[in-house]
Amino acid sequence: MIYRLLALLVVVTLGLVVLFDFPPTVQETTVKETVQPTVNTLNFSQQIKPILETRCVVCHACYDAPCQLKLGSYEGIARGASADRVYDGQRLLEANLTRLFEDAHTTTEWRDKGFFPVISDSPQSPEDNIESSLIAQFLTLKQENPLPSKTLLSEEFDLNINREHQCSTGEDFVDFKQDKPLWGMPYGLPRVSADQHQTLIDWIKQGATGSDQITLDSETVQLIDQWEAFFNQNSLKAQLVSRYLYEHLFLVNLHFADNSKRQYFKLVRSSTPPGQGIKGIFTRRPFDSPGVDRVYYRIQPVKQSIVHKAHMPYRLSEERMDFWNALFFEPDYSVTSLPTYEPEQASNPFVTFAELPVQSRYKYLLDEAQNTIMQFIKGPVCRGQMALNVINDYFWVVFIEPDLELVENNNEFMQSALSKMRLPAEDESNALPTSWLTYASMEKDYLHAKSKFIKQHISQKVPVTLDLLWDGDNQNPNAGLTVFRHKTAASVVQGLIGDAPQTTWVLTYPLFERIHYLLVAGYDVFGNVGHQLNSRMYMDFLRMEGEFNFLSLLPSKVQNEVRDHWYRGSVSEVEEFVYEANKTKIKSDIEYTTDTPLAELYSKLKTHLKPTLSQTHTLEDKSLSKKAKNAFNEINAVKGQAASLMAESTIIKVIDGSAESHFYTLLRHSAHSNISHLFNEEDRRIPEEDRLTIARGFLTSHPNSFMQISESDLSEFATSIKSLASPEDYTKLMDNFGVRRTDPKFWHFADSMHEYFELAYPTDFGYLDFNRLENR
């Protein structure tokens, strides 16, 4: 065992990470001294930030931004860069917190945390400002040394997301320039235009002044006042409800029903009540002790650029307030005391929120299920193989009906069965790697208690049919979701995309809640390797529980057959243990009429949920010709070697006969014999079972390739994909249709893509991430 732990500490290079693009602080302390603007001073918000968003933020927006340099706000620029990595799967001790807008508020504070400047901390003459600005130096380096006019970048460019970052400071830039003349910014991409370059240089010459200050109109201020009044009612019940809501909303981007101004907000804890300036309380986790007697929940503007990989929009409206009142305030129950913030209790939502009705909590999660799942799909996967090799590449998620008399909806059972269940967050951020048996024994006890309760109270009352599944109340498109994994990134969309996912999860309330407190509320991106390993290991149990729930809908005689196909080859001890603990089979009452019950169940599932399934990403697009639909259907039928040669995720621009552009996403689903081991994932790959899915719109935040095709050429495009047999064939495909990193029209493609995204999907829009673009 000791040998295994040592091996983990040495080998792990990527930990389970959570993209916590935390809410900005409200302190109005400036980050740096600014010079007084002159008549010709460039305006940061109007003239500089738009350039940075389309050319720089696409790589510098998240914790995986090289050298922690976040360029989506003025404070991020003024803070500067750091050689310390946020994502470090080898650290033995938790890292210091460096969350922008939260963990420091002045230049001096950031310098004390090891950040070095990329613009002058003390603006002087124009020449001095340029000389002291790393941004200016890197931009100029690219202008003087543009990308070579070749199809592919040379091996000199390290594009691996795990590469060693070159965090050059002002003192060593001369040496860097000599050693890496082609590594100017944007790195590995075409240079910015001459006009854009000059605008940025002129701004830096003038002292690089700016502000993130946001002015809100009176209507928005009134809405904030109404919602802050709701979140800060005085009764014990109201305070407990608000704590529950906060611990599920702290990552999302709130907006009001009319979001024409595209302004988003964060819900934050404050030591000051509404009507006073916000004094943010920013702890490692949302349930850590606030250090004050009374917490207030406040709404403050998001000041950073909206990037898709961190953007989880959540609307606040009158209907939402009415719904929450119906869930939490109209039922007849009492809250006798407020729970503690001690880790062993606060990390367990079944203890903390024991006095809130289970059905109310579950219906809250279901109402915006995509957003809730998105928090651990988008949140954890800004970077992190360890976070993602615990899930398959392509699966559906559906939910148990909350109003049925089921064990998972029974408050008494939930409290007795789960009050003693520990989550990794209880050990906080400096944890030792825990033996899987520690968590496995608790999972086994829970599954046995669940099985016993079903036999005694439920088995004869509720038939096992598709009526067990939540149908979205015939109006909510969150009833069926599809999750896509793209190796080191993932996404979740509404609707059941495709016809045959690799697996399917059926989530119950306790499973849904544990996933959130494991991978979102309870996860610390700055935690040590033990915390990361324990979190990843625990997720194995939760994934398998959701899969077993789905298997129970199949005929008993094929449940083992399907399960064994999902877990072929050498599986881990964890999977074997959970399988043995969950052997009690529930007899399905669904009538099957074919020899392929799994395929039949998938079809029945789509039919059952059809009235509420989202059609956002289907190919039923009136603007798409019959010939184009046929080509896309051919691509969706591609399997095996041809599919395995495609990129994990591709954004495709299709130009129709009237010169109108439409965008689609093509995803590769990599097949594995099983996903039960932490390491050696490639050894379990089964390329001959790889598949493709092409769908309308944007199904990824992290594209690996771009392609541009005329609608008249789609048949040729589909034929080329079906015929792929070697890397050389893929190179030819890219030669004909690709928009590579080196392409002169790269930025034109990127701009048209973002413009289309914002116009077609305004609420979901955020700038895509270019860190994973391939070079082949």
Short mmCIF file of N, CA and C in Angstrom, two decimals, residues 24-32 34 43-45 49 52-53 70-79 100-101 203 209-216 263 301-305:
data_model
loop_
_atom_site.label_atom_id
_atom_site.label_comp_id
_atom_site.label_asym_id
_atom_site.label_seq_id
_atom_site.Cartn_x
_atom_site.Cartn_y
_atom_site.Cartn_z
N PRO A 24 -15.85 38.37 -8.36
CA PRO A 24 -14.95 39.47 -8.01
C PRO A 24 -15.33 40.13 -6.70
N THR A 25 -14.34 40.67 -6.04
CA THR A 25 -14.60 41.38 -4.80
C THR A 25 -15.19 42.75 -5.10
N VAL A 26 -15.81 43.32 -4.09
CA VAL A 26 -16.43 44.63 -4.31
C VAL A 26 -15.60 45.76 -3.75
N GLN A 27 -14.53 45.43 -3.07
CA GLN A 27 -13.69 46.50 -2.57
C GLN A 27 -13.25 47.37 -3.75
N GLU A 28 -13.35 48.64 -3.58
CA GLU A 28 -13.05 49.54 -4.67
C GLU A 28 -11.59 50.00 -4.66
N THR A 29 -10.76 49.34 -3.83
CA THR A 29 -9.35 49.69 -3.79
C THR A 29 -8.72 49.46 -5.15
N THR A 30 -8.04 50.46 -5.67
CA THR A 30 -7.41 50.28 -6.97
C THR A 30 -6.20 49.37 -6.84
N VAL A 31 -5.90 48.67 -7.90
CA VAL A 31 -4.80 47.71 -7.87
C VAL A 31 -3.48 48.40 -8.13
N LYS A 32 -3.49 49.53 -8.82
CA LYS A 32 -2.24 50.23 -9.08
C LYS A 32 -2.53 51.72 -9.21
N THR A 34 -2.68 55.09 -11.04
CA THR A 34 -2.86 55.42 -12.44
C THR A 34 -2.53 56.89 -12.67
N ASN A 43 -9.50 54.48 -24.04
CA ASN A 43 -10.43 53.97 -23.04
C ASN A 43 -10.29 52.46 -22.94
N PHE A 44 -9.98 51.96 -21.74
CA PHE A 44 -9.73 50.52 -21.57
C PHE A 44 -10.96 49.69 -21.95
N SER A 45 -12.12 50.04 -21.43
CA SER A 45 -13.32 49.23 -21.65
C SER A 45 -13.76 49.24 -23.10
N LYS A 49 -10.15 46.46 -24.09
CA LYS A 49 -10.71 45.17 -23.66
C LYS A 49 -11.26 44.36 -24.83
N LEU A 52 -8.35 42.52 -26.35
CA LEU A 52 -7.85 41.48 -25.46
C LEU A 52 -8.79 40.28 -25.44
N GLU A 53 -10.09 40.50 -25.47
CA GLU A 53 -11.05 39.40 -25.41
C GLU A 53 -10.94 38.48 -26.61
N LYS A 70 -4.30 36.40 -16.18
CA LYS A 70 -5.68 36.49 -16.62
C LYS A 70 -5.91 37.88 -17.19
N LEU A 71 -6.31 37.92 -18.45
CA LEU A 71 -6.39 39.19 -19.17
C LEU A 71 -7.82 39.63 -19.45
N GLY A 72 -8.78 39.07 -18.74
CA GLY A 72 -10.17 39.42 -18.96
C GLY A 72 -10.68 40.57 -18.12
N SER A 73 -9.79 41.22 -17.38
CA SER A 73 -10.18 42.38 -16.57
C SER A 73 -8.95 43.25 -16.36
N TYR A 74 -9.19 44.49 -15.99
CA TYR A 74 -8.05 45.37 -15.74
C TYR A 74 -7.28 44.91 -14.51
N GLU A 75 -8.00 44.47 -13.48
CA GLU A 75 -7.31 44.03 -12.28
C GLU A 75 -6.42 42.82 -12.56
N GLY A 76 -6.87 41.93 -13.47
CA GLY A 76 -6.05 40.79 -13.82
C GLY A 76 -4.76 41.22 -14.49
N ILE A 77 -4.82 42.23 -15.34
CA ILE A 77 -3.62 42.75 -16.01
C ILE A 77 -2.70 43.40 -14.98
N ALA A 78 -3.28 44.22 -14.12
CA ALA A 78 -2.47 44.92 -13.13
C ALA A 78 -1.87 43.95 -12.11
N ARG A 79 -2.58 42.87 -11.80
CA ARG A 79 -2.04 41.87 -10.89
C ARG A 79 -0.77 41.26 -11.45
N LEU A 100 -8.39 35.82 -8.21
CA LEU A 100 -8.51 37.21 -8.63
C LEU A 100 -9.78 37.83 -8.04
N PHE A 101 -9.66 39.08 -7.59
CA PHE A 101 -10.73 39.85 -6.96
C PHE A 101 -11.07 39.38 -5.55
N TRP A 203 -1.76 52.43 -25.84
CA TRP A 203 -2.36 52.39 -24.50
C TRP A 203 -1.27 52.17 -23.44
N THR A 209 -3.66 52.77 -18.32
CA THR A 209 -4.68 53.04 -17.31
C THR A 209 -5.95 52.27 -17.62
N GLY A 210 -6.79 52.11 -16.62
CA GLY A 210 -8.05 51.41 -16.85
C GLY A 210 -8.82 51.23 -15.57
N SER A 211 -10.00 50.66 -15.71
CA SER A 211 -10.86 50.42 -14.56
C SER A 211 -11.83 49.31 -14.90
N ASP A 212 -12.23 48.55 -13.89
CA ASP A 212 -13.26 47.53 -14.05
C ASP A 212 -14.61 48.01 -13.49
N GLN A 213 -14.68 49.29 -13.18
CA GLN A 213 -15.89 49.83 -12.57
C GLN A 213 -17.08 49.66 -13.51
N ILE A 214 -18.21 49.21 -12.95
CA ILE A 214 -19.43 49.00 -13.73
C ILE A 214 -20.53 49.88 -13.16
N THR A 215 -21.20 50.60 -14.04
CA THR A 215 -22.30 51.46 -13.63
C THR A 215 -23.62 50.76 -13.96
N LEU A 216 -24.47 50.59 -12.97
CA LEU A 216 -25.73 49.90 -13.16
C LEU A 216 -26.87 50.91 -13.24
N GLN A 263 -25.12 41.73 -18.73
CA GLN A 263 -24.46 41.93 -17.45
C GLN A 263 -24.76 40.75 -16.53
N PRO A 301 -21.65 42.73 -9.43
CA PRO A 301 -21.40 42.53 -10.85
C PRO A 301 -20.15 41.70 -11.13
N VAL A 302 -20.22 40.91 -12.20
CA VAL A 302 -19.05 40.22 -12.73
C VAL A 302 -18.26 41.22 -13.55
N LYS A 303 -16.98 41.34 -13.26
CA LYS A 303 -16.15 42.33 -13.95
C LYS A 303 -15.21 41.71 -14.98
N GLN A 304 -15.15 40.39 -15.01
CA GLN A 304 -14.25 39.73 -15.96
C GLN A 304 -14.99 39.42 -17.25
N SER A 305 -14.24 39.25 -18.32
CA SER A 305 -14.81 38.82 -19.59
C SER A 305 -15.48 37.47 -19.41
#
